[in-house]
Structures are given as structure tokens and as C-alpha cells.
PDB file of C-alpha atoms in Angstrom:
ATOM      1  CA  ALA A   1      -0.168  13.541  12.090  1.00  0.00           C
ATOM      2  CA  GLN A   2       0.430  12.778   8.437  1.00  0.00           C
ATOM      3  CA  SER A   3      -2.134  12.666   5.667  1.00  0.00           C
ATOM      4  CA  VAL A   4      -2.433  12.310   1.922  1.00  0.00           C
ATOM      5  CA  ALA A   5      -5.088  13.626  -0.422  1.00  0.00           C
ATOM      6  CA  GLN A   6      -5.762  12.398  -3.927  1.00  0.00           C
ATOM      7  CA  PRO A   7      -8.405  14.863  -5.045  1.00  0.00           C
ATOM      8  CA  GLU A   8      -9.565  12.929  -8.096  1.00  0.00           C
ATOM      9  CA  ASP A   9     -11.325   9.587  -7.787  1.00  0.00           C
ATOM     10  CA  GLN A  10     -10.905   9.024 -11.509  1.00  0.00           C
ATOM     11  CA  VAL A  11      -8.765  10.448 -14.282  1.00  0.00           C
ATOM     12  CA  ASN A  12      -9.588   9.856 -17.931  1.00  0.00           C
ATOM     13  CA  VAL A  13      -7.035  10.380 -20.670  1.00  0.00           C
ATOM     14  CA  ALA A  14      -6.680   9.378 -24.310  1.00  0.00           C
ATOM     15  CA  GLU A  15      -3.875   7.043 -25.308  1.00  0.00           C
ATOM     16  CA  GLY A  16      -0.817   9.001 -26.383  1.00  0.00           C
ATOM     17  CA  ASN A  17      -1.733  12.063 -24.342  1.00  0.00           C
ATOM     18  CA  PRO A  18       0.156  13.127 -21.215  1.00  0.00           C
ATOM     19  CA  LEU A  19      -1.322  12.135 -17.899  1.00  0.00           C
ATOM     20  CA  THR A  20      -1.200  13.605 -14.405  1.00  0.00           C
ATOM     21  CA  VAL A  21      -2.453  12.023 -11.193  1.00  0.00           C
ATOM     22  CA  LYS A  22      -2.508  14.492  -8.331  1.00  0.00           C
ATOM     23  CA  CYS A  23      -1.337  14.038  -4.752  1.00  0.00           C
ATOM     24  CA  THR A  24      -0.949  16.481  -1.900  1.00  0.00           C
ATOM     25  CA  TYR A  25       0.372  15.638   1.535  1.00  0.00           C
ATOM     26  CA  SER A  26       0.673  16.919   5.047  1.00  0.00           C
ATOM     27  CA  VAL A  27       3.446  16.012   7.498  1.00  0.00           C
ATOM     28  CA  SER A  28       4.935  17.792  10.454  1.00  0.00           C
ATOM     29  CA  GLY A  29       8.496  17.257   9.298  1.00  0.00           C
ATOM     30  CA  ASN A  30      10.076  16.378   5.975  1.00  0.00           C
ATOM     31  CA  PRO A  31       8.365  13.777   3.821  1.00  0.00           C
ATOM     32  CA  TYR A  32       9.247  10.545   2.160  1.00  0.00           C
ATOM     33  CA  LEU A  33       6.791  10.165  -0.734  1.00  0.00           C
ATOM     34  CA  PHE A  34       5.808   7.093  -2.725  1.00  0.00           C
ATOM     35  CA  TRP A  35       3.628   6.118  -5.661  1.00  0.00           C
ATOM     36  CA  TYR A  36       2.190   2.630  -6.083  1.00  0.00           C
ATOM     37  CA  VAL A  37       0.012   1.088  -8.782  1.00  0.00           C
ATOM     38  CA  GLN A  38      -2.576  -1.644  -8.349  1.00  0.00           C
ATOM     39  CA  TYR A  39      -3.955  -3.734 -11.175  1.00  0.00           C
ATOM     40  CA  PRO A  40      -7.252  -5.622 -10.709  1.00  0.00           C
ATOM     41  CA  ASN A  41      -7.056  -8.446  -8.185  1.00  0.00           C
ATOM     42  CA  ARG A  42      -3.400  -7.749  -7.520  1.00  0.00           C
ATOM     43  CA  GLY A  43      -1.360  -6.227  -4.736  1.00  0.00           C
ATOM     44  CA  LEU A  44       0.269  -2.832  -4.969  1.00  0.00           C
ATOM     45  CA  GLN A  45       3.426  -2.411  -7.028  1.00  0.00           C
ATOM     46  CA  PHE A  46       6.018   0.229  -6.226  1.00  0.00           C
ATOM     47  CA  LEU A  47       6.504   2.869  -8.945  1.00  0.00           C
ATOM     48  CA  LEU A  48       8.813   5.514  -7.510  1.00  0.00           C
ATOM     49  CA  LYS A  49       9.767   7.439  -4.400  1.00  0.00           C
ATOM     50  CA  TYR A  50      11.124  10.791  -3.304  1.00  0.00           C
ATOM     51  CA  ILE A  51      13.604  10.838  -0.453  1.00  0.00           C
ATOM     52  CA  THR A  52      15.740  13.890  -1.017  1.00  0.00           C
ATOM     53  CA  GLY A  53      17.583  15.728  -3.761  1.00  0.00           C
ATOM     54  CA  ASP A  54      16.258  16.316  -7.261  1.00  0.00           C
ATOM     55  CA  ASN A  55      12.604  17.276  -7.203  1.00  0.00           C
ATOM     56  CA  LEU A  56      11.888  15.274 -10.368  1.00  0.00           C
ATOM     57  CA  VAL A  57      11.896  11.563  -9.682  1.00  0.00           C
ATOM     58  CA  LYS A  58      11.844   8.958 -12.436  1.00  0.00           C
ATOM     59  CA  GLY A  59      10.356   5.534 -11.877  1.00  0.00           C
ATOM     60  CA  SER A  60       9.119   2.385 -13.521  1.00  0.00           C
ATOM     61  CA  TYR A  61       7.197   2.152 -16.817  1.00  0.00           C
ATOM     62  CA  GLY A  62       8.053   5.715 -17.870  1.00  0.00           C
ATOM     63  CA  PHE A  63       6.378   7.379 -14.910  1.00  0.00           C
ATOM     64  CA  GLU A  64       7.832  10.349 -13.106  1.00  0.00           C
ATOM     65  CA  ALA A  65       6.750  12.564 -10.244  1.00  0.00           C
ATOM     66  CA  GLU A  66       7.559  16.088  -9.223  1.00  0.00           C
ATOM     67  CA  PHE A  67       8.036  17.030  -5.597  1.00  0.00           C
ATOM     68  CA  ASN A  68       6.908  20.567  -4.818  1.00  0.00           C
ATOM     69  CA  LYS A  69       7.603  21.507  -1.228  1.00  0.00           C
ATOM     70  CA  SER A  70       5.867  24.880  -1.298  1.00  0.00           C
ATOM     71  CA  GLN A  71       2.667  23.343  -2.640  1.00  0.00           C
ATOM     72  CA  THR A  72       3.128  20.118  -0.628  1.00  0.00           C
ATOM     73  CA  SER A  73       2.419  18.136  -3.761  1.00  0.00           C
ATOM     74  CA  PHE A  74       3.835  15.057  -5.431  1.00  0.00           C
ATOM     75  CA  HIS A  75       1.978  14.658  -8.730  1.00  0.00           C
ATOM     76  CA  LEU A  76       2.522  11.576 -10.854  1.00  0.00           C
ATOM     77  CA  LYS A  77       3.085  12.165 -14.563  1.00  0.00           C
ATOM     78  CA  LYS A  78       3.734  10.356 -17.796  1.00  0.00           C
ATOM     79  CA  PRO A  79       4.387  12.039 -21.152  1.00  0.00           C
ATOM     80  CA  SER A  80       2.399   9.555 -23.242  1.00  0.00           C
ATOM     81  CA  ALA A  81      -0.281   7.315 -21.732  1.00  0.00           C
ATOM     82  CA  LEU A  82      -0.830   3.701 -22.712  1.00  0.00           C
ATOM     83  CA  VAL A  83      -4.051   1.716 -22.423  1.00  0.00           C
ATOM     84  CA  SER A  84      -2.099  -0.702 -20.233  1.00  0.00           C
ATOM     85  CA  ASP A  85      -1.513   2.126 -17.714  1.00  0.00           C
ATOM     86  CA  SER A  86      -5.168   1.856 -16.725  1.00  0.00           C
ATOM     87  CA  ALA A  87      -5.115   0.935 -13.037  1.00  0.00           C
ATOM     88  CA  LEU A  88      -5.559   2.281  -9.516  1.00  0.00           C
ATOM     89  CA  TYR A  89      -2.798   4.599  -8.320  1.00  0.00           C
ATOM     90  CA  PHE A  90      -1.931   5.282  -4.694  1.00  0.00           C
ATOM     91  CA  CYS A  91       0.180   8.028  -3.227  1.00  0.00           C
ATOM     92  CA  ALA A  92       1.749   7.455   0.213  1.00  0.00           C
ATOM     93  CA  VAL A  93       3.738   9.552   2.670  1.00  0.00           C
ATOM     94  CA  ARG A  94       5.956   8.989   5.672  1.00  0.00           C
ATOM     95  CA  ASP A  95       7.223  11.717   7.947  1.00  0.00           C
ATOM     96  CA  LYS A  96      11.019  11.361   8.232  1.00  0.00           C
ATOM     97  CA  GLY A  97      10.910  12.122  11.919  1.00  0.00           C
ATOM     98  CA  GLY A  98       7.566  10.575  12.685  1.00  0.00           C
ATOM     99  CA  SER A  99       5.552   7.445  12.143  1.00  0.00           C
ATOM    100  CA  TYR A 100       7.272   4.553  10.469  1.00  0.00           C
ATOM    101  CA  ILE A 101       3.996   3.507   8.910  1.00  0.00           C
ATOM    102  CA  PRO A 102       3.050   5.108   5.605  1.00  0.00           C
ATOM    103  CA  THR A 103      -0.263   6.834   5.125  1.00  0.00           C
ATOM    104  CA  PHE A 104      -1.932   6.077   1.805  1.00  0.00           C
ATOM    105  CA  GLY A 105      -4.297   8.197  -0.204  1.00  0.00           C
ATOM    106  CA  ARG A 106      -7.644   6.789  -1.198  1.00  0.00           C
ATOM    107  CA  GLY A 107      -6.427   6.031  -4.692  1.00  0.00           C
ATOM    108  CA  THR A 108      -7.122   7.415  -8.161  1.00  0.00           C
ATOM    109  CA  SER A 109      -8.494   5.252 -10.929  1.00  0.00           C
ATOM    110  CA  LEU A 110      -6.714   6.030 -14.174  1.00  0.00           C
ATOM    111  CA  ILE A 111      -8.565   5.109 -17.354  1.00  0.00           C
ATOM    112  CA  VAL A 112      -6.719   5.410 -20.626  1.00  0.00           C
ATOM    113  CA  HIS A 113      -8.998   5.309 -23.653  1.00  0.00           C
ATOM    114  CA  PRO A 114      -7.758   3.872 -26.974  1.00  0.00           C
TER     115      PRO A 114
ATOM    116  CA  LYS B   1      14.017 -13.502  -5.510  1.00  0.00           C
ATOM    117  CA  ALA B   2      10.523 -14.737  -4.952  1.00  0.00           C
ATOM    118  CA  GLY B   3       7.980 -12.053  -4.138  1.00  0.00           C
ATOM    119  CA  VAL B   4       5.673 -11.757  -1.183  1.00  0.00           C
ATOM    120  CA  THR B   5       3.279 -14.681  -1.074  1.00  0.00           C
ATOM    121  CA  GLN B   6      -0.064 -14.837   0.649  1.00  0.00           C
ATOM    122  CA  THR B   7      -2.265 -17.818   1.295  1.00  0.00           C
ATOM    123  CA  PRO B   8      -5.012 -18.512   0.694  1.00  0.00           C
ATOM    124  CA  ARG B   9      -5.894 -16.183  -2.163  1.00  0.00           C
ATOM    125  CA  TYR B  10      -9.628 -16.476  -1.581  1.00  0.00           C
ATOM    126  CA  LEU B  11     -11.709 -17.334   1.459  1.00  0.00           C
ATOM    127  CA  ILE B  12     -15.410 -17.528   2.140  1.00  0.00           C
ATOM    128  CA  LYS B  13     -16.532 -17.615   5.743  1.00  0.00           C
ATOM    129  CA  THR B  14     -19.736 -17.052   7.670  1.00  0.00           C
ATOM    130  CA  ARG B  15     -20.378 -14.569  10.435  1.00  0.00           C
ATOM    131  CA  GLY B  16     -19.021 -15.633  13.788  1.00  0.00           C
ATOM    132  CA  GLN B  17     -16.280 -17.833  12.381  1.00  0.00           C
ATOM    133  CA  GLN B  18     -12.606 -17.075  12.654  1.00  0.00           C
ATOM    134  CA  VAL B  19      -9.964 -17.000   9.962  1.00  0.00           C
ATOM    135  CA  THR B  20      -6.173 -17.122   9.709  1.00  0.00           C
ATOM    136  CA  LEU B  21      -4.277 -15.582   6.819  1.00  0.00           C
ATOM    137  CA  SER B  22      -0.634 -16.238   6.059  1.00  0.00           C
ATOM    138  CA  CYS B  23       2.112 -14.125   4.552  1.00  0.00           C
ATOM    139  CA  SER B  24       5.646 -15.065   3.534  1.00  0.00           C
ATOM    140  CA  PRO B  25       7.845 -12.005   2.978  1.00  0.00           C
ATOM    141  CA  ILE B  26      10.658 -11.637   0.513  1.00  0.00           C
ATOM    142  CA  SER B  27      13.734 -13.471   1.709  1.00  0.00           C
ATOM    143  CA  GLY B  28      15.775 -11.204   3.958  1.00  0.00           C
ATOM    144  CA  HIS B  29      12.908  -8.866   4.755  1.00  0.00           C
ATOM    145  CA  ARG B  30      12.226  -8.646   8.470  1.00  0.00           C
ATOM    146  CA  SER B  31       9.345  -6.195   8.512  1.00  0.00           C
ATOM    147  CA  VAL B  32       5.838  -7.340   7.633  1.00  0.00           C
ATOM    148  CA  SER B  33       2.809  -5.063   7.575  1.00  0.00           C
ATOM    149  CA  TRP B  34      -0.843  -5.909   7.091  1.00  0.00           C
ATOM    150  CA  TYR B  35      -3.488  -3.742   5.443  1.00  0.00           C
ATOM    151  CA  GLN B  36      -7.209  -4.011   4.891  1.00  0.00           C
ATOM    152  CA  GLN B  37      -8.475  -2.679   1.578  1.00  0.00           C
ATOM    153  CA  THR B  38     -12.157  -1.964   0.995  1.00  0.00           C
ATOM    154  CA  PRO B  39     -13.903   0.206  -1.609  1.00  0.00           C
ATOM    155  CA  GLY B  40     -15.342   2.457   1.072  1.00  0.00           C
ATOM    156  CA  GLN B  41     -12.370   2.913   3.397  1.00  0.00           C
ATOM    157  CA  GLY B  42      -9.448   2.458   1.026  1.00  0.00           C
ATOM    158  CA  LEU B  43      -6.200   1.097   2.438  1.00  0.00           C
ATOM    159  CA  GLN B  44      -6.152   0.891   6.199  1.00  0.00           C
ATOM    160  CA  PHE B  45      -3.127  -0.138   8.226  1.00  0.00           C
ATOM    161  CA  LEU B  46      -3.690  -3.052  10.592  1.00  0.00           C
ATOM    162  CA  PHE B  47      -0.319  -3.783  12.209  1.00  0.00           C
ATOM    163  CA  GLU B  48       3.380  -4.176  11.561  1.00  0.00           C
ATOM    164  CA  TYR B  49       5.772  -6.789  12.849  1.00  0.00           C
ATOM    165  CA  PHE B  50       9.525  -6.609  12.996  1.00  0.00           C
ATOM    166  CA  SER B  51      11.694  -9.392  14.389  1.00  0.00           C
ATOM    167  CA  GLU B  52       8.683 -11.205  15.869  1.00  0.00           C
ATOM    168  CA  THR B  53       7.478  -8.116  17.729  1.00  0.00           C
ATOM    169  CA  GLN B  54       4.455  -6.012  16.950  1.00  0.00           C
ATOM    170  CA  ARG B  55       5.915  -2.583  16.485  1.00  0.00           C
ATOM    171  CA  ASN B  56       2.950  -0.603  15.221  1.00  0.00           C
ATOM    172  CA  LYS B  57      -0.794  -1.091  15.382  1.00  0.00           C
ATOM    173  CA  GLY B  58      -3.626   0.549  13.531  1.00  0.00           C
ATOM    174  CA  ASN B  59      -7.061   1.417  14.805  1.00  0.00           C
ATOM    175  CA  PHE B  60      -8.787  -1.947  14.586  1.00  0.00           C
ATOM    176  CA  PRO B  61     -10.673  -3.902  17.266  1.00  0.00           C
ATOM    177  CA  GLY B  62      -9.034  -6.645  19.256  1.00  0.00           C
ATOM    178  CA  ARG B  63     -10.684  -9.262  17.042  1.00  0.00           C
ATOM    179  CA  PHE B  64      -7.808  -8.583  14.668  1.00  0.00           C
ATOM    180  CA  SER B  65      -4.513 -10.025  15.791  1.00  0.00           C
ATOM    181  CA  GLY B  66      -1.278 -11.162  14.291  1.00  0.00           C
ATOM    182  CA  ARG B  67       2.079 -12.683  14.922  1.00  0.00           C
ATOM    183  CA  GLN B  68       5.422 -13.148  13.257  1.00  0.00           C
ATOM    184  CA  PHE B  69       7.615 -16.196  13.370  1.00  0.00           C
ATOM    185  CA  SER B  70      11.389 -16.459  13.580  1.00  0.00           C
ATOM    186  CA  ASN B  71      11.615 -16.963   9.803  1.00  0.00           C
ATOM    187  CA  SER B  72       9.732 -13.640   9.354  1.00  0.00           C
ATOM    188  CA  ARG B  73       6.579 -15.334   8.081  1.00  0.00           C
ATOM    189  CA  SER B  74       3.501 -13.711   9.509  1.00  0.00           C
ATOM    190  CA  GLU B  75      -0.080 -14.653  10.193  1.00  0.00           C
ATOM    191  CA  MET B  76      -3.084 -12.545  10.974  1.00  0.00           C
ATOM    192  CA  ASN B  77      -6.206 -13.809  12.649  1.00  0.00           C
ATOM    193  CA  VAL B  78      -9.696 -12.392  12.699  1.00  0.00           C
ATOM    194  CA  SER B  79     -12.077 -13.846  15.243  1.00  0.00           C
ATOM    195  CA  THR B  80     -15.850 -13.579  15.372  1.00  0.00           C
ATOM    196  CA  LEU B  81     -16.117 -12.465  11.780  1.00  0.00           C
ATOM    197  CA  GLU B  82     -18.543  -9.719  10.822  1.00  0.00           C
ATOM    198  CA  LEU B  83     -19.968  -8.858   7.418  1.00  0.00           C
ATOM    199  CA  GLY B  84     -17.897  -5.679   7.431  1.00  0.00           C
ATOM    200  CA  ASP B  85     -14.692  -7.701   7.570  1.00  0.00           C
ATOM    201  CA  SER B  86     -15.137  -8.628   3.925  1.00  0.00           C
ATOM    202  CA  ALA B  87     -12.123  -7.093   2.232  1.00  0.00           C
ATOM    203  CA  LEU B  88      -8.854  -7.642   0.436  1.00  0.00           C
ATOM    204  CA  TYR B  89      -6.149  -8.194   3.042  1.00  0.00           C
ATOM    205  CA  LEU B  90      -2.714  -7.179   1.850  1.00  0.00           C
ATOM    206  CA  CYS B  91       0.626  -8.082   3.313  1.00  0.00           C
ATOM    207  CA  ALA B  92       3.711  -5.986   2.634  1.00  0.00           C
ATOM    208  CA  SER B  93       7.329  -6.604   3.469  1.00  0.00           C
ATOM    209  CA  GLN B  94      10.404  -4.426   3.483  1.00  0.00           C
ATOM    210  CA  THR B  95      14.063  -4.764   4.294  1.00  0.00           C
ATOM    211  CA  SER B  96      15.408  -2.990   7.300  1.00  0.00           C
ATOM    212  CA  GLY B  97      13.045  -1.954  10.008  1.00  0.00           C
ATOM    213  CA  GLY B  98      14.893   1.219  10.778  1.00  0.00           C
ATOM    214  CA  ASN B  99      14.795   2.947   7.420  1.00  0.00           C
ATOM    215  CA  SER B 100      11.458   4.540   6.734  1.00  0.00           C
ATOM    216  CA  TYR B 101      12.435   5.539   3.198  1.00  0.00           C
ATOM    217  CA  ASN B 102      12.374   1.938   2.012  1.00  0.00           C
ATOM    218  CA  GLU B 103       9.461   1.023  -0.209  1.00  0.00           C
ATOM    219  CA  GLN B 104       7.156  -1.810   0.658  1.00  0.00           C
ATOM    220  CA  PHE B 105       6.658  -4.899  -1.483  1.00  0.00           C
ATOM    221  CA  PHE B 106       3.103  -6.149  -1.519  1.00  0.00           C
ATOM    222  CA  GLY B 107       1.681  -9.610  -1.907  1.00  0.00           C
ATOM    223  CA  PRO B 108      -1.320 -10.333  -4.155  1.00  0.00           C
ATOM    224  CA  GLY B 109      -3.697 -10.265  -1.207  1.00  0.00           C
ATOM    225  CA  THR B 110      -6.288 -12.570   0.295  1.00  0.00           C
ATOM    226  CA  ARG B 111      -9.858 -11.840  -0.700  1.00  0.00           C
ATOM    227  CA  LEU B 112     -12.054 -12.583   2.323  1.00  0.00           C
ATOM    228  CA  THR B 113     -15.814 -12.769   1.900  1.00  0.00           C
ATOM    229  CA  VAL B 114     -17.985 -13.032   4.999  1.00  0.00           C
ATOM    230  CA  LEU B 115     -21.537 -14.288   4.433  1.00  0.00           C
TER     231      LEU B 115
END
């Protein structure tokens, strides 16, 4: 079975400060990992993914994520937050050798204060 | 390329009625998945279609069904609506069915309210 945990329901950060949204996962094999963002009344938008290779993955809008196999984590980061980054963020995982369907975390609401 | 489109965007129904939601994937995408999103349960997988065949199914009652047409467009149907079916229903498409590292592209969703 595969699972994803986003331990924080909400993250608050001041504009200009670095942000981190946490994600840990569990799969029986090797993972494919994804981050999506959802703005109010919209569908999810793909931000970035880890398949293999470099543990630091760069994505859209200045976001990046670091894959840590030993800690089974895939935290989303951005060096300098913008008010417009305020949204709901979802982490998702697929097991390379397992289910084709991704498992999503429950989401983390990011609030960036001016 | 046009994105994933879903119709209608909003629906209000009463208990006991049935509803059909439609999803048009990105051109060339053959896999379509459906999700239910609620504040309490988060994103829950309903089913996935690939080349007109249901390939995966989530843990939902038989009142929830779907199908995919030869042009990859998909519909989902919910019969005998219950209050708990009120949710945002999201459709997602992706390219090849065999590559699980491909990201999904989501539509804007259909907001269903059951009164």
C-alpha cells in the first residue's frame, strides 16, 4: 500500500521569507513523487515531480522540492514567498512497481502574509 | 493545446436524483481519472479509464459509475444522490496509460450540491 502524509494543515509565512511545506510518503518500492497546487475554485495544477536522479527538483513558479530517501520525505520549498503563493498544496506518490493511481495527501493550506 | 474541460461547472440537485458529469481531456490524452474532493475526506480516487475501459476503481459504492468514449471524453454518473455526495468532482487526464511517472492535468471541477 502507498500513503502520503502532510503533517501541517496550514503553514503561515511572511512575504519574502522562505517557505517549506512538508510531505512524507510510504511505498513498498521506489516512489514517483509529485506536488500540485490548487487555487480557490480551481482544479489542481502540476508544480513538479521526482522520478529519478538529482534529489533536488525544480518546478514552476520558483518552487523546488528535495527528495530524501532515508527520511522518506519530499518537502516543497521556495526561497522567497509571494502573497500570490497562497493556495492549497498537495503532495502525491505512486509506487513505481505498484498502483498506477496516485495517492494524494490531505493538502496543506499555505498563507503568505504581506 | 486546450486544457481539460468539465461541464457543467456547477450543479444543484436534490436527494434521490441522478446526475451526469462530463470531462473532455487534453487532445491526445487517453487516460481519464475522476476524483471527489471534500473538506473532510480530501481527494479521493473514484475511477480511471483508459481506451474506453475502466482500469482502476476506488472504494465508492455502485451508485458511482463512469464510462469513456472512443474520443477519450468521459462521463461519470451518480444515481440516487445523497447529501454526502456534495463535493467538487475533478477530472484529470494524462498521456500514455503505461507510464506512471506522467503528471496528471486537472480540469476546473464540477461543484455538485445536493439539497
